[in-house]
Every structure is written in C-alpha cells, then in structure tokens.
PDB file of C-alpha atoms in Angstrom:
ATOM      1  CA  MET A   1     149.651  81.235 123.494  1.00  0.00           C
ATOM      2  CA  VAL A   2     152.524  82.371 120.873  1.00  0.00           C
ATOM      3  CA  LEU A   3     150.938  80.039 118.913  1.00  0.00           C
ATOM      4  CA  PHE A   4     147.263  80.976 119.270  1.00  0.00           C
ATOM      5  CA  LEU A   5     147.742  84.537 118.718  1.00  0.00           C
ATOM      6  CA  GLN A   6     150.364  84.134 115.274  1.00  0.00           C
ATOM      7  CA  GLY A   7     147.253  81.335 114.000  1.00  0.00           C
ATOM      8  CA  SER A   8     144.878  84.288 114.916  1.00  0.00           C
ATOM      9  CA  TRP A   9     146.849  87.177 113.107  1.00  0.00           C
ATOM     10  CA  LEU A  10     147.406  84.828 109.720  1.00  0.00           C
ATOM     11  CA  PRO A  11     143.718  85.693 108.633  1.00  0.00           C
ATOM     12  CA  LEU A  12     144.012  89.467 108.746  1.00  0.00           C
ATOM     13  CA  LEU A  13     147.435  89.115 107.351  1.00  0.00           C
ATOM     14  CA  ILE A  14     145.589  87.051 104.525  1.00  0.00           C
ATOM     15  CA  MET A  15     142.076  89.768 103.890  1.00  0.00           C
ATOM     16  CA  PRO A  16     142.708  92.467 102.492  1.00  0.00           C
ATOM     17  CA  PHE A  17     144.313  90.324  99.544  1.00  0.00           C
ATOM     18  CA  PHE A  18     141.141  87.631  99.803  1.00  0.00           C
ATOM     19  CA  ASN A  19     139.191  90.773  99.890  1.00  0.00           C
ATOM     20  CA  GLN A  20     140.449  91.886  96.672  1.00  0.00           C
ATOM     21  CA  SER A  21     140.906  89.677  94.935  1.00  0.00           C
ATOM     22  CA  ILE A  22     136.867  88.760  94.813  1.00  0.00           C
ATOM     23  CA  PHE A  23     136.070  92.190  94.617  1.00  0.00           C
ATOM     24  CA  HIS A  24     137.986  92.368  90.479  1.00  0.00           C
ATOM     25  CA  PRO A  25     135.345  91.436  88.240  1.00  0.00           C
ATOM     26  CA  ALA A  26     134.956  88.686  85.885  1.00  0.00           C
ATOM     27  CA  VAL A  27     133.954  90.804  83.073  1.00  0.00           C
ATOM     28  CA  PHE A  28     132.769  94.189  82.382  1.00  0.00           C
ATOM     29  CA  LEU A  29     130.132  95.381  80.547  1.00  0.00           C
ATOM     30  CA  LEU A  30     130.336  97.140  77.582  1.00  0.00           C
ATOM     31  CA  THR A  31     127.898  99.703  75.674  1.00  0.00           C
ATOM     32  CA  GLY A  32     126.565  99.476  72.434  1.00  0.00           C
ATOM     33  CA  ILE A  33     124.398 102.807  71.666  1.00  0.00           C
ATOM     34  CA  PRO A  34     122.047 103.362  74.521  1.00  0.00           C
ATOM     35  CA  GLY A  35     118.387 103.427  73.648  1.00  0.00           C
ATOM     36  CA  PHE A  36     118.777 101.975  70.020  1.00  0.00           C
ATOM     37  CA  GLU A  37     120.282  97.956  71.040  1.00  0.00           C
ATOM     38  CA  SER A  38     117.357  97.265  68.891  1.00  0.00           C
ATOM     39  CA  TYR A  39     118.956  98.795  65.816  1.00  0.00           C
ATOM     40  CA  HIS A  40     122.365  97.921  66.274  1.00  0.00           C
ATOM     41  CA  ALA A  41     122.565  95.286  62.892  1.00  0.00           C
ATOM     42  CA  TRP A  42     121.967  98.573  61.381  1.00  0.00           C
ATOM     43  CA  LEU A  43     123.748 100.778  62.939  1.00  0.00           C
ATOM     44  CA  SER A  44     126.812  98.205  62.043  1.00  0.00           C
ATOM     45  CA  ILE A  45     126.547  99.380  58.568  1.00  0.00           C
ATOM     46  CA  PRO A  46     127.758 103.210  58.652  1.00  0.00           C
ATOM     47  CA  PHE A  47     130.721 101.268  61.734  1.00  0.00           C
ATOM     48  CA  CYS A  48     131.617  99.288  59.137  1.00  0.00           C
ATOM     49  CA  CYS A  49     131.425 101.373  56.414  1.00  0.00           C
ATOM     50  CA  LEU A  50     133.928 104.178  58.705  1.00  0.00           C
ATOM     51  CA  TYR A  51     136.042 101.063  59.660  1.00  0.00           C
ATOM     52  CA  ALA A  52     136.561 100.635  55.977  1.00  0.00           C
ATOM     53  CA  ILE A  53     137.596 103.954  54.778  1.00  0.00           C
ATOM     54  CA  ALA A  54     140.050 104.493  57.703  1.00  0.00           C
ATOM     55  CA  ILE A  55     141.690 100.600  57.417  1.00  0.00           C
ATOM     56  CA  SER A  56     141.787 100.674  53.567  1.00  0.00           C
ATOM     57  CA  GLY A  57     142.650 104.705  53.716  1.00  0.00           C
ATOM     58  CA  ASN A  58     145.927 104.452  55.857  1.00  0.00           C
ATOM     59  CA  GLY A  59     146.359 101.605  54.469  1.00  0.00           C
ATOM     60  CA  MET A  60     147.011 103.306  51.354  1.00  0.00           C
ATOM     61  CA  ILE A  61     149.449 106.271  52.369  1.00  0.00           C
ATOM     62  CA  LEU A  62     151.087 103.430  54.299  1.00  0.00           C
ATOM     63  CA  PHE A  63     151.956 101.713  51.197  1.00  0.00           C
ATOM     64  CA  VAL A  64     152.278 104.884  48.168  1.00  0.00           C
ATOM     65  CA  ILE A  65     155.135 106.131  50.529  1.00  0.00           C
ATOM     66  CA  LEU A  66     156.463 102.787  51.482  1.00  0.00           C
ATOM     67  CA  THR A  67     156.998 101.845  47.888  1.00  0.00           C
ATOM     68  CA  GLU A  68     157.101 105.247  45.606  1.00  0.00           C
ATOM     69  CA  SER A  69     160.234 106.582  46.081  1.00  0.00           C
ATOM     70  CA  SER A  70     159.920 110.049  44.990  1.00  0.00           C
ATOM     71  CA  LEU A  71     157.838 110.218  48.683  1.00  0.00           C
ATOM     72  CA  HIS A  72     161.035 109.252  50.800  1.00  0.00           C
ATOM     73  CA  GLU A  73     160.957 112.657  51.972  1.00  0.00           C
ATOM     74  CA  PRO A  74     160.590 114.182  55.655  1.00  0.00           C
ATOM     75  CA  MET A  75     157.392 115.222  55.823  1.00  0.00           C
ATOM     76  CA  TYR A  76     156.088 111.401  53.811  1.00  0.00           C
ATOM     77  CA  TYR A  77     157.638 109.376  56.887  1.00  0.00           C
ATOM     78  CA  PHE A  78     156.063 111.551  59.604  1.00  0.00           C
ATOM     79  CA  LEU A  79     152.670 111.054  57.621  1.00  0.00           C
ATOM     80  CA  SER A  80     153.117 108.083  57.630  1.00  0.00           C
ATOM     81  CA  MET A  81     153.488 107.617  61.386  1.00  0.00           C
ATOM     82  CA  LEU A  82     150.365 108.886  61.564  1.00  0.00           C
ATOM     83  CA  SER A  83     148.796 106.520  59.257  1.00  0.00           C
ATOM     84  CA  PHE A  84     149.894 103.862  61.873  1.00  0.00           C
ATOM     85  CA  THR A  85     149.040 105.216  64.715  1.00  0.00           C
ATOM     86  CA  ASP A  86     146.256 105.802  62.861  1.00  0.00           C
ATOM     87  CA  LEU A  87     145.556 102.292  61.923  1.00  0.00           C
ATOM     88  CA  GLY A  88     146.226 100.750  65.356  1.00  0.00           C
ATOM     89  CA  LEU A  89     143.541 103.115  67.001  1.00  0.00           C
ATOM     90  CA  CYS A  90     140.628 101.384  63.963  1.00  0.00           C
ATOM     91  CA  LEU A  91     142.022  97.936  64.452  1.00  0.00           C
ATOM     92  CA  SER A  92     142.401  98.560  68.744  1.00  0.00           C
ATOM     93  CA  THR A  93     138.543  99.062  69.096  1.00  0.00           C
ATOM     94  CA  LEU A  94     137.562  96.789  65.575  1.00  0.00           C
ATOM     95  CA  VAL A  95     136.752  93.998  67.343  1.00  0.00           C
ATOM     96  CA  THR A  96     134.926  95.162  70.311  1.00  0.00           C
ATOM     97  CA  MET A  97     132.564  97.626  68.928  1.00  0.00           C
ATOM     98  CA  LEU A  98     132.036  95.081  66.044  1.00  0.00           C
ATOM     99  CA  ARG A  99     130.718  92.542  68.550  1.00  0.00           C
ATOM    100  CA  ILE A 100     128.637  94.488  70.151  1.00  0.00           C
ATOM    101  CA  PHE A 101     126.801  95.216  67.354  1.00  0.00           C
ATOM    102  CA  TRP A 102     126.353  91.609  65.532  1.00  0.00           C
ATOM    103  CA  PHE A 103     126.495  89.303  68.541  1.00  0.00           C
ATOM    104  CA  ASN A 104     125.474  91.638  71.397  1.00  0.00           C
ATOM    105  CA  ALA A 105     129.077  90.351  73.159  1.00  0.00           C
ATOM    106  CA  GLN A 106     129.472  93.059  75.669  1.00  0.00           C
ATOM    107  CA  GLU A 107     131.542  91.062  78.156  1.00  0.00           C
ATOM    108  CA  ILE A 108     134.746  91.392  78.210  1.00  0.00           C
ATOM    109  CA  SER A 109     136.995  90.132  80.767  1.00  0.00           C
ATOM    110  CA  PHE A 110     139.610  92.661  83.353  1.00  0.00           C
ATOM    111  CA  ASP A 111     142.855  91.636  81.654  1.00  0.00           C
ATOM    112  CA  ALA A 112     141.703  91.558  78.144  1.00  0.00           C
ATOM    113  CA  CYS A 113     140.270  95.535  78.551  1.00  0.00           C
ATOM    114  CA  ILE A 114     143.500  96.569  80.394  1.00  0.00           C
ATOM    115  CA  SER A 115     145.271  95.447  77.539  1.00  0.00           C
ATOM    116  CA  GLN A 116     142.466  96.871  74.769  1.00  0.00           C
ATOM    117  CA  MET A 117     143.690 100.136  77.073  1.00  0.00           C
ATOM    118  CA  PHE A 118     146.523 100.109  76.787  1.00  0.00           C
ATOM    119  CA  PHE A 119     146.904  99.689  72.834  1.00  0.00           C
ATOM    120  CA  ILE A 120     144.304 103.111  72.658  1.00  0.00           C
ATOM    121  CA  HIS A 121     145.654 105.003  75.071  1.00  0.00           C
ATOM    122  CA  GLY A 122     149.449 104.092  73.832  1.00  0.00           C
ATOM    123  CA  PHE A 123     148.410 105.082  69.930  1.00  0.00           C
ATOM    124  CA  THR A 124     146.419 108.553  71.356  1.00  0.00           C
ATOM    125  CA  PHE A 125     149.486 109.435  72.659  1.00  0.00           C
ATOM    126  CA  MET A 126     151.633 108.468  70.200  1.00  0.00           C
ATOM    127  CA  GLU A 127     149.396 110.474  67.382  1.00  0.00           C
ATOM    128  CA  SER A 128     149.768 113.641  69.525  1.00  0.00           C
ATOM    129  CA  SER A 129     153.196 113.093  69.406  1.00  0.00           C
ATOM    130  CA  VAL A 130     153.632 112.282  66.022  1.00  0.00           C
ATOM    131  CA  LEU A 131     151.219 116.421  65.396  1.00  0.00           C
ATOM    132  CA  LEU A 132     154.348 117.799  67.594  1.00  0.00           C
ATOM    133  CA  VAL A 133     156.761 116.328  65.051  1.00  0.00           C
ATOM    134  CA  MET A 134     155.314 117.196  61.901  1.00  0.00           C
ATOM    135  CA  ALA A 135     154.421 120.426  62.955  1.00  0.00           C
ATOM    136  CA  PHE A 136     158.362 120.979  64.209  1.00  0.00           C
ATOM    137  CA  ASP A 137     158.437 119.374  60.524  1.00  0.00           C
ATOM    138  CA  ARG A 138     156.590 122.034  58.835  1.00  0.00           C
ATOM    139  CA  PHE A 139     158.281 124.900  61.395  1.00  0.00           C
ATOM    140  CA  ILE A 140     162.058 123.523  59.407  1.00  0.00           C
ATOM    141  CA  ALA A 141     160.495 123.572  56.423  1.00  0.00           C
ATOM    142  CA  ILE A 142     158.951 127.597  56.474  1.00  0.00           C
ATOM    143  CA  CYS A 143     161.711 129.240  58.913  1.00  0.00           C
ATOM    144  CA  ASN A 144     164.756 127.565  58.471  1.00  0.00           C
ATOM    145  CA  PRO A 145     164.308 126.290  54.700  1.00  0.00           C
ATOM    146  CA  LEU A 146     168.169 126.157  53.716  1.00  0.00           C
ATOM    147  CA  ARG A 147     168.867 123.619  56.863  1.00  0.00           C
ATOM    148  CA  TYR A 148     165.817 121.188  56.141  1.00  0.00           C
ATOM    149  CA  ALA A 149     167.285 118.240  54.732  1.00  0.00           C
ATOM    150  CA  THR A 150     170.630 118.827  57.683  1.00  0.00           C
ATOM    151  CA  ILE A 151     168.622 118.476  60.487  1.00  0.00           C
ATOM    152  CA  LEU A 152     165.997 115.937  59.386  1.00  0.00           C
ATOM    153  CA  THR A 153     168.243 113.000  58.477  1.00  0.00           C
ATOM    154  CA  ASN A 154     167.276 109.591  58.211  1.00  0.00           C
ATOM    155  CA  SER A 155     168.696 108.665  61.199  1.00  0.00           C
ATOM    156  CA  ARG A 156     167.256 111.795  62.986  1.00  0.00           C
ATOM    157  CA  ILE A 157     164.016 110.481  62.242  1.00  0.00           C
ATOM    158  CA  ILE A 158     164.700 107.143  62.947  1.00  0.00           C
ATOM    159  CA  LYS A 159     165.715 108.027  66.275  1.00  0.00           C
ATOM    160  CA  VAL A 160     162.272 110.157  66.999  1.00  0.00           C
ATOM    161  CA  GLY A 161     160.103 106.818  65.939  1.00  0.00           C
ATOM    162  CA  PHE A 162     161.929 105.291  68.487  1.00  0.00           C
ATOM    163  CA  ALA A 163     161.466 107.975  70.857  1.00  0.00           C
ATOM    164  CA  ILE A 164     157.324 108.034  69.991  1.00  0.00           C
ATOM    165  CA  VAL A 165     156.830 104.535  70.430  1.00  0.00           C
ATOM    166  CA  ILE A 166     159.050 104.398  73.520  1.00  0.00           C
ATOM    167  CA  ARG A 167     157.040 107.520  75.365  1.00  0.00           C
ATOM    168  CA  GLY A 168     153.696 106.849  74.257  1.00  0.00           C
ATOM    169  CA  THR A 169     153.552 103.317  76.085  1.00  0.00           C
ATOM    170  CA  THR A 170     156.583 103.609  79.016  1.00  0.00           C
ATOM    171  CA  ALA A 171     153.782 106.200  80.906  1.00  0.00           C
ATOM    172  CA  LEU A 172     150.910 103.834  80.529  1.00  0.00           C
ATOM    173  CA  VAL A 173     152.826 101.024  82.780  1.00  0.00           C
ATOM    174  CA  PRO A 174     152.196 102.732  85.852  1.00  0.00           C
ATOM    175  CA  LEU A 175     148.811 104.328  85.305  1.00  0.00           C
ATOM    176  CA  LEU A 176     147.372 100.194  84.526  1.00  0.00           C
ATOM    177  CA  LEU A 177     149.148  98.553  87.459  1.00  0.00           C
ATOM    178  CA  LEU A 178     147.987 101.593  89.451  1.00  0.00           C
ATOM    179  CA  LEU A 179     144.239 100.519  88.056  1.00  0.00           C
ATOM    180  CA  LYS A 180     144.652  96.549  89.020  1.00  0.00           C
ATOM    181  CA  ARG A 181     145.334  97.551  92.617  1.00  0.00           C
ATOM    182  CA  LEU A 182     141.460  98.891  92.285  1.00  0.00           C
ATOM    183  CA  SER A 183     138.778  96.889  93.458  1.00  0.00           C
ATOM    184  CA  PHE A 184     135.179  96.992  91.489  1.00  0.00           C
ATOM    185  CA  CYS A 185     132.319  96.327  93.769  1.00  0.00           C
ATOM    186  CA  ARG A 186     129.619  98.549  92.420  1.00  0.00           C
ATOM    187  CA  SER A 187     128.212  97.972  88.288  1.00  0.00           C
ATOM    188  CA  HIS A 188     130.818  96.994  85.707  1.00  0.00           C
ATOM    189  CA  VAL A 189     128.456  98.624  83.001  1.00  0.00           C
ATOM    190  CA  LEU A 190     130.756 101.182  81.101  1.00  0.00           C
ATOM    191  CA  HIS A 191     129.914 103.711  78.785  1.00  0.00           C
ATOM    192  CA  HIS A 192     131.192 103.056  75.607  1.00  0.00           C
ATOM    193  CA  SER A 193     131.594 100.118  73.219  1.00  0.00           C
ATOM    194  CA  TYR A 194     135.529  99.861  74.479  1.00  0.00           C
ATOM    195  CA  CYS A 195     137.419 100.272  77.191  1.00  0.00           C
ATOM    196  CA  PHE A 196     138.889 103.814  78.517  1.00  0.00           C
ATOM    197  CA  HIS A 197     140.751 104.820  81.663  1.00  0.00           C
ATOM    198  CA  PRO A 198     138.736 107.084  83.037  1.00  0.00           C
ATOM    199  CA  ASP A 199     135.163 105.012  82.592  1.00  0.00           C
ATOM    200  CA  VAL A 200     136.514 102.012  83.955  1.00  0.00           C
ATOM    201  CA  MET A 201     138.038 103.589  87.001  1.00  0.00           C
ATOM    202  CA  LYS A 202     134.897 105.585  87.332  1.00  0.00           C
ATOM    203  CA  LEU A 203     132.987 101.899  88.389  1.00  0.00           C
ATOM    204  CA  SER A 204     135.464 101.256  91.637  1.00  0.00           C
ATOM    205  CA  CYS A 205     134.686 101.321  94.447  1.00  0.00           C
ATOM    206  CA  THR A 206     138.072 102.375  96.399  1.00  0.00           C
ATOM    207  CA  ASP A 207     140.221 105.428  96.533  1.00  0.00           C
ATOM    208  CA  THR A 208     140.446 107.025  93.008  1.00  0.00           C
ATOM    209  CA  LYS A 209     142.624 109.918  93.989  1.00  0.00           C
ATOM    210  CA  ILE A 210     145.898 108.441  93.385  1.00  0.00           C
ATOM    211  CA  ASN A 211     144.537 107.297  90.076  1.00  0.00           C
ATOM    212  CA  SER A 212     143.438 110.411  89.107  1.00  0.00           C
ATOM    213  CA  ALA A 213     146.041 112.787  89.794  1.00  0.00           C
ATOM    214  CA  PHE A 214     148.733 110.518  87.848  1.00  0.00           C
ATOM    215  CA  GLY A 215     146.099 109.987  85.263  1.00  0.00           C
ATOM    216  CA  LEU A 216     145.346 113.770  84.628  1.00  0.00           C
ATOM    217  CA  ALA A 217     149.852 114.105  85.167  1.00  0.00           C
ATOM    218  CA  ILE A 218     150.402 111.697  81.826  1.00  0.00           C
ATOM    219  CA  VAL A 219     147.266 113.465  80.086  1.00  0.00           C
ATOM    220  CA  ILE A 220     149.616 117.244  80.706  1.00  0.00           C
ATOM    221  CA  SER A 221     152.792 115.633  80.132  1.00  0.00           C
ATOM    222  CA  THR A 222     151.914 114.588  76.597  1.00  0.00           C
ATOM    223  CA  ALA A 223     149.069 115.537  74.996  1.00  0.00           C
ATOM    224  CA  GLY A 224     148.815 119.072  76.822  1.00  0.00           C
ATOM    225  CA  ILE A 225     152.228 120.461  75.763  1.00  0.00           C
ATOM    226  CA  ASP A 226     152.213 118.652  72.605  1.00  0.00           C
ATOM    227  CA  SER A 227     149.588 121.012  72.048  1.00  0.00           C
ATOM    228  CA  VAL A 228     151.210 123.847  73.270  1.00  0.00           C
ATOM    229  CA  LEU A 229     153.929 123.239  71.616  1.00  0.00           C
ATOM    230  CA  ILE A 230     152.090 123.160  68.322  1.00  0.00           C
ATOM    231  CA  LEU A 231     150.585 126.335  69.184  1.00  0.00           C
ATOM    232  CA  LEU A 232     153.815 127.349  69.190  1.00  0.00           C
ATOM    233  CA  SER A 233     155.718 126.206  66.274  1.00  0.00           C
ATOM    234  CA  TYR A 234     152.812 128.437  64.652  1.00  0.00           C
ATOM    235  CA  VAL A 235     152.615 131.979  66.085  1.00  0.00           C
ATOM    236  CA  LEU A 236     156.371 131.772  64.947  1.00  0.00           C
ATOM    237  CA  ILE A 237     155.786 130.055  61.455  1.00  0.00           C
ATOM    238  CA  ILE A 238     153.593 133.399  61.135  1.00  0.00           C
ATOM    239  CA  HIS A 239     155.477 135.328  61.728  1.00  0.00           C
ATOM    240  CA  SER A 240     157.794 134.391  59.352  1.00  0.00           C
ATOM    241  CA  VAL A 241     155.421 134.532  56.664  1.00  0.00           C
ATOM    242  CA  LEU A 242     154.160 137.309  57.262  1.00  0.00           C
ATOM    243  CA  SER A 243     157.422 139.021  56.377  1.00  0.00           C
ATOM    244  CA  ILE A 244     157.834 137.672  53.307  1.00  0.00           C
ATOM    245  CA  ALA A 245     157.018 140.801  50.981  1.00  0.00           C
ATOM    246  CA  SER A 246     154.887 138.427  47.743  1.00  0.00           C
ATOM    247  CA  PRO A 247     151.592 137.130  48.860  1.00  0.00           C
ATOM    248  CA  LYS A 248     152.067 134.758  46.411  1.00  0.00           C
ATOM    249  CA  GLU A 249     154.714 132.822  48.493  1.00  0.00           C
ATOM    250  CA  ARG A 250     153.287 133.514  51.647  1.00  0.00           C
ATOM    251  CA  LYS A 251     149.912 131.542  50.211  1.00  0.00           C
ATOM    252  CA  LYS A 252     151.621 128.942  49.199  1.00  0.00           C
ATOM    253  CA  ALA A 253     153.583 128.617  52.716  1.00  0.00           C
ATOM    254  CA  PHE A 254     150.404 128.550  54.200  1.00  0.00           C
ATOM    255  CA  GLY A 255     148.917 126.103  51.743  1.00  0.00           C
ATOM    256  CA  THR A 256     152.015 123.304  52.773  1.00  0.00           C
ATOM    257  CA  CYS A 257     150.544 123.942  56.509  1.00  0.00           C
ATOM    258  CA  VAL A 258     146.974 123.803  56.034  1.00  0.00           C
ATOM    259  CA  SER A 259     146.846 119.584  55.860  1.00  0.00           C
ATOM    260  CA  HIS A 260     148.317 119.883  59.466  1.00  0.00           C
ATOM    261  CA  ILE A 261     146.135 122.053  61.385  1.00  0.00           C
ATOM    262  CA  SER A 262     142.707 120.723  60.092  1.00  0.00           C
ATOM    263  CA  ALA A 263     144.929 117.146  61.886  1.00  0.00           C
ATOM    264  CA  VAL A 264     145.393 119.087  64.407  1.00  0.00           C
ATOM    265  CA  ALA A 265     142.055 119.721  64.995  1.00  0.00           C
ATOM    266  CA  ILE A 266     140.086 116.815  64.258  1.00  0.00           C
ATOM    267  CA  PHE A 267     141.953 114.776  67.118  1.00  0.00           C
ATOM    268  CA  TYR A 268     142.369 117.462  69.516  1.00  0.00           C
ATOM    269  CA  ILE A 269     138.799 118.603  69.355  1.00  0.00           C
ATOM    270  CA  PRO A 270     137.153 115.080  70.467  1.00  0.00           C
ATOM    271  CA  MET A 271     139.750 114.751  72.824  1.00  0.00           C
ATOM    272  CA  ILE A 272     139.470 117.436  74.574  1.00  0.00           C
ATOM    273  CA  SER A 273     135.030 117.267  74.583  1.00  0.00           C
ATOM    274  CA  LEU A 274     135.522 113.577  75.573  1.00  0.00           C
ATOM    275  CA  SER A 275     137.767 114.863  78.605  1.00  0.00           C
ATOM    276  CA  LEU A 276     135.098 117.563  79.374  1.00  0.00           C
ATOM    277  CA  VAL A 277     132.553 115.011  78.898  1.00  0.00           C
ATOM    278  CA  HIS A 278     133.771 112.433  81.654  1.00  0.00           C
ATOM    279  CA  ARG A 279     135.325 115.611  84.327  1.00  0.00           C
ATOM    280  CA  PHE A 280     132.370 117.530  84.391  1.00  0.00           C
ATOM    281  CA  GLY A 281     128.722 115.839  81.644  1.00  0.00           C
ATOM    282  CA  LYS A 282     128.349 113.074  85.042  1.00  0.00           C
ATOM    283  CA  HIS A 283     124.278 114.488  84.639  1.00  0.00           C
ATOM    284  CA  ALA A 284     124.797 114.005  80.664  1.00  0.00           C
ATOM    285  CA  PRO A 285     122.443 111.257  78.827  1.00  0.00           C
ATOM    286  CA  PRO A 286     124.494 108.156  78.193  1.00  0.00           C
ATOM    287  CA  LEU A 287     123.748 109.280  74.614  1.00  0.00           C
ATOM    288  CA  VAL A 288     126.414 111.598  74.504  1.00  0.00           C
ATOM    289  CA  HIS A 289     129.081 109.868  76.171  1.00  0.00           C
ATOM    290  CA  THR A 290     128.917 107.024  73.422  1.00  0.00           C
ATOM    291  CA  LEU A 291     128.635 109.475  70.444  1.00  0.00           C
ATOM    292  CA  ILE A 292     131.510 112.006  71.432  1.00  0.00           C
ATOM    293  CA  ALA A 293     133.644 108.687  72.605  1.00  0.00           C
ATOM    294  CA  ASN A 294     133.049 107.061  69.337  1.00  0.00           C
ATOM    295  CA  VAL A 295     134.001 110.812  67.355  1.00  0.00           C
ATOM    296  CA  TYR A 296     136.754 110.682  69.370  1.00  0.00           C
ATOM    297  CA  LEU A 297     138.732 107.166  68.145  1.00  0.00           C
ATOM    298  CA  LEU A 298     137.041 106.829  64.446  1.00  0.00           C
ATOM    299  CA  ILE A 299     137.172 110.738  63.423  1.00  0.00           C
ATOM    300  CA  PRO A 300     140.449 111.182  62.858  1.00  0.00           C
ATOM    301  CA  PRO A 301     141.980 107.880  61.618  1.00  0.00           C
ATOM    302  CA  VAL A 302     138.394 108.311  58.469  1.00  0.00           C
ATOM    303  CA  MET A 303     139.561 111.661  58.240  1.00  0.00           C
ATOM    304  CA  ASN A 304     143.839 111.835  58.034  1.00  0.00           C
ATOM    305  CA  PRO A 305     143.587 110.385  54.552  1.00  0.00           C
ATOM    306  CA  ILE A 306     140.602 111.994  53.071  1.00  0.00           C
ATOM    307  CA  ILE A 307     142.675 115.033  54.077  1.00  0.00           C
ATOM    308  CA  TYR A 308     146.130 114.536  52.819  1.00  0.00           C
ATOM    309  CA  SER A 309     145.364 112.365  49.294  1.00  0.00           C
ATOM    310  CA  VAL A 310     143.109 115.591  48.718  1.00  0.00           C
ATOM    311  CA  LYS A 311     145.682 118.284  49.887  1.00  0.00           C
ATOM    312  CA  THR A 312     148.418 116.865  48.997  1.00  0.00           C
ATOM    313  CA  LYS A 313     149.610 117.138  45.226  1.00  0.00           C
ATOM    314  CA  GLN A 314     152.298 114.569  45.664  1.00  0.00           C
ATOM    315  CA  ILE A 315     150.376 112.165  47.578  1.00  0.00           C
ATOM    316  CA  ARG A 316     147.080 111.996  45.584  1.00  0.00           C
ATOM    317  CA  LYS A 317     149.601 111.718  41.958  1.00  0.00           C
ATOM    318  CA  ALA A 318     151.296 108.544  44.002  1.00  0.00           C
ATOM    319  CA  VAL A 319     147.959 106.893  44.446  1.00  0.00           C
ATOM    320  CA  LEU A 320     146.563 107.531  40.915  1.00  0.00           C
ATOM    321  CA  LYS A 321     149.472 106.309  39.712  1.00  0.00           C
ATOM    322  CA  ILE A 322     148.979 102.884  41.899  1.00  0.00           C
ATOM    323  CA  PHE A 323     145.281 102.919  40.530  1.00  0.00           C
ATOM    324  CA  LEU A 324     145.990 103.375  36.497  1.00  0.00           C
ATOM    325  CA  SER A 325     149.006 100.939  36.636  1.00  0.00           C
ATOM    326  CA  LYS A 326     146.351  98.385  38.738  1.00  0.00           C
ATOM    327  CA  LEU A 327     144.000  99.473  35.617  1.00  0.00           C
ATOM    328  CA  ILE A 328     145.908  98.997  32.954  1.00  0.00           C
TER     329      ILE A 328
END
C-alpha cells in the first residue's frame, strides 16, 4: 500500500515541471513593419543607413577621444561612455532586424531572446546612468568650477564607469530569471523586430503580476530616479547661471549644456512613449508599436554623435584633423 501511494505521488510531483517545460516556446516570431512585409527589402535601405550612421558616428567619437590627448578630460570620458552604450544598443538589434528585412527570418529561440533582452535593457539602463553622470559633470563645471579637477579625477571616473556597468546589469538578472519561469501557451508573435521585456511578458498564459511589479520597480529605480536627478541638476544649474551678471557669460554657460539637454530629450521621450504605448495602448495599431520601438532604439545612437560633433567645437576640430590627416 505504501509503495502504491508513493508511486501515485510521483507523477503529481513531476507534472508541474513537465507542464511548464512543454509550454516554453521553441521560438518566438519577431515582426518587421506590419502591413509592409512585401516592401521589407526596400525598407532595409533607410534602416541600414541609420545603422551605418550610428555605428560609424559613435565609433568615430570613441576613436577621437581615445587618440586625442587634448580630449582626455572628464566631459569627454563621459561622452565616450555614451558612445559605447549607443554602439551596444545598435549591435544588440542589428542582426535580428536585418534578418527580418533581408531574409524574412522571424524566428528567434527563447534563450536567444533572453540574451538579447539582457543587452538591450542593460545598455538602456547604462545610458540613463551615463546621462545622469554627464548632468553631474555640467553641474560641477558651472556651479563649482574651481573644484572640477579635484572632484572628477581619473580614478573616480573609472569607478563611476564600473558602477554604471554593475548597476545596469545586476538588476536585469532576477528580472530575466523571473521571465524564464513563465509558461507561453498563446501566440508567440512579438510586436517588434527585437525582444522587449513587456512584449514577451504579454504572451505568457501564467500570472505575470510579480514580473510586472519587479520590472516597474527596476525602471523607477534606474531611469525614473536618473531623470529626476537630471532635472534637479538643471534646476541648480539654471539658478547658478542666472546669478551671473554678464549676459555673455550666461549664454556661454548655457551653451555648454545644449548638447546634453538634447541627448536627454532624444533618449527619454521615446522611452516614455514606448512605455506608455505598452501600458495603455493595447488597442493601438501594431504599426504604432513598431515605429515607436524603432525610434526608441535607433534615434538616440544616430543623433548623439551628430549633436556632439556639431555643438562641441573640440570634437569637431578633432574629427576634421583626423580626416585631413588621412587625405594628406
């Protein structure tokens, strides 16, 4: 009798794991541009141009800052970190997006999807942290210029860089592990040409309240806090600049912040828009989801090197110097 009971309990113990495993999808299906599938080959041309601009522009800024000794200053070190995160975001989506446009290869395995989410969200959180550090850099440069060199030393900048990487990656590990516990028995078609955490989570047929709450907590504790601190830093900067008597000096001080303000705007506006669409735009056309998602990942890496090359005289001079030396 005891043996019979023990044997009868064995399937009951195994079934939850068995059921969970069979509901894990072998693949997810990524989406290109809904309604324009027959034009994907042509649509790949502007996307390839955007990727080329982003990769070459950020690569050029990294190369210039590393090779030009005159740019070995805190402001440009932080700019190199921004270019690094932008490159990471581009490369995280490049393969899947071009596979869809060129070969109509929509399949991505569950593990590959998890890996892509790790890099996409990791670089996103890192970029948010870099923008915060750059705001602190402008705050020190304008409000406390005499202590700028003693506060932002090379050793502190290295520590800040490591802290940004650790902060951007450690929070993602439990979030993605929570995602792996979910079962997927509904449609496996995603709304984007890459794996995005809220998009994948919506396809689950199990309870996702813990995942949603934890994901929201991570966003608030990273990008949410960063945006508030960036706003606070600019309130203090404006207060300090307005106390300067000379209009010329005031204009010069504000001019040093234009590039960073532009970078903050083109990063946070698409991010907030995409979050709102996922939260409240359930009935929005699929094209809206796709366009906002592509803007969110492509526009900041494309625009940041252009903005800093145009607005920052030292970067512009260094880039021209390299081009002229190659021509000669």
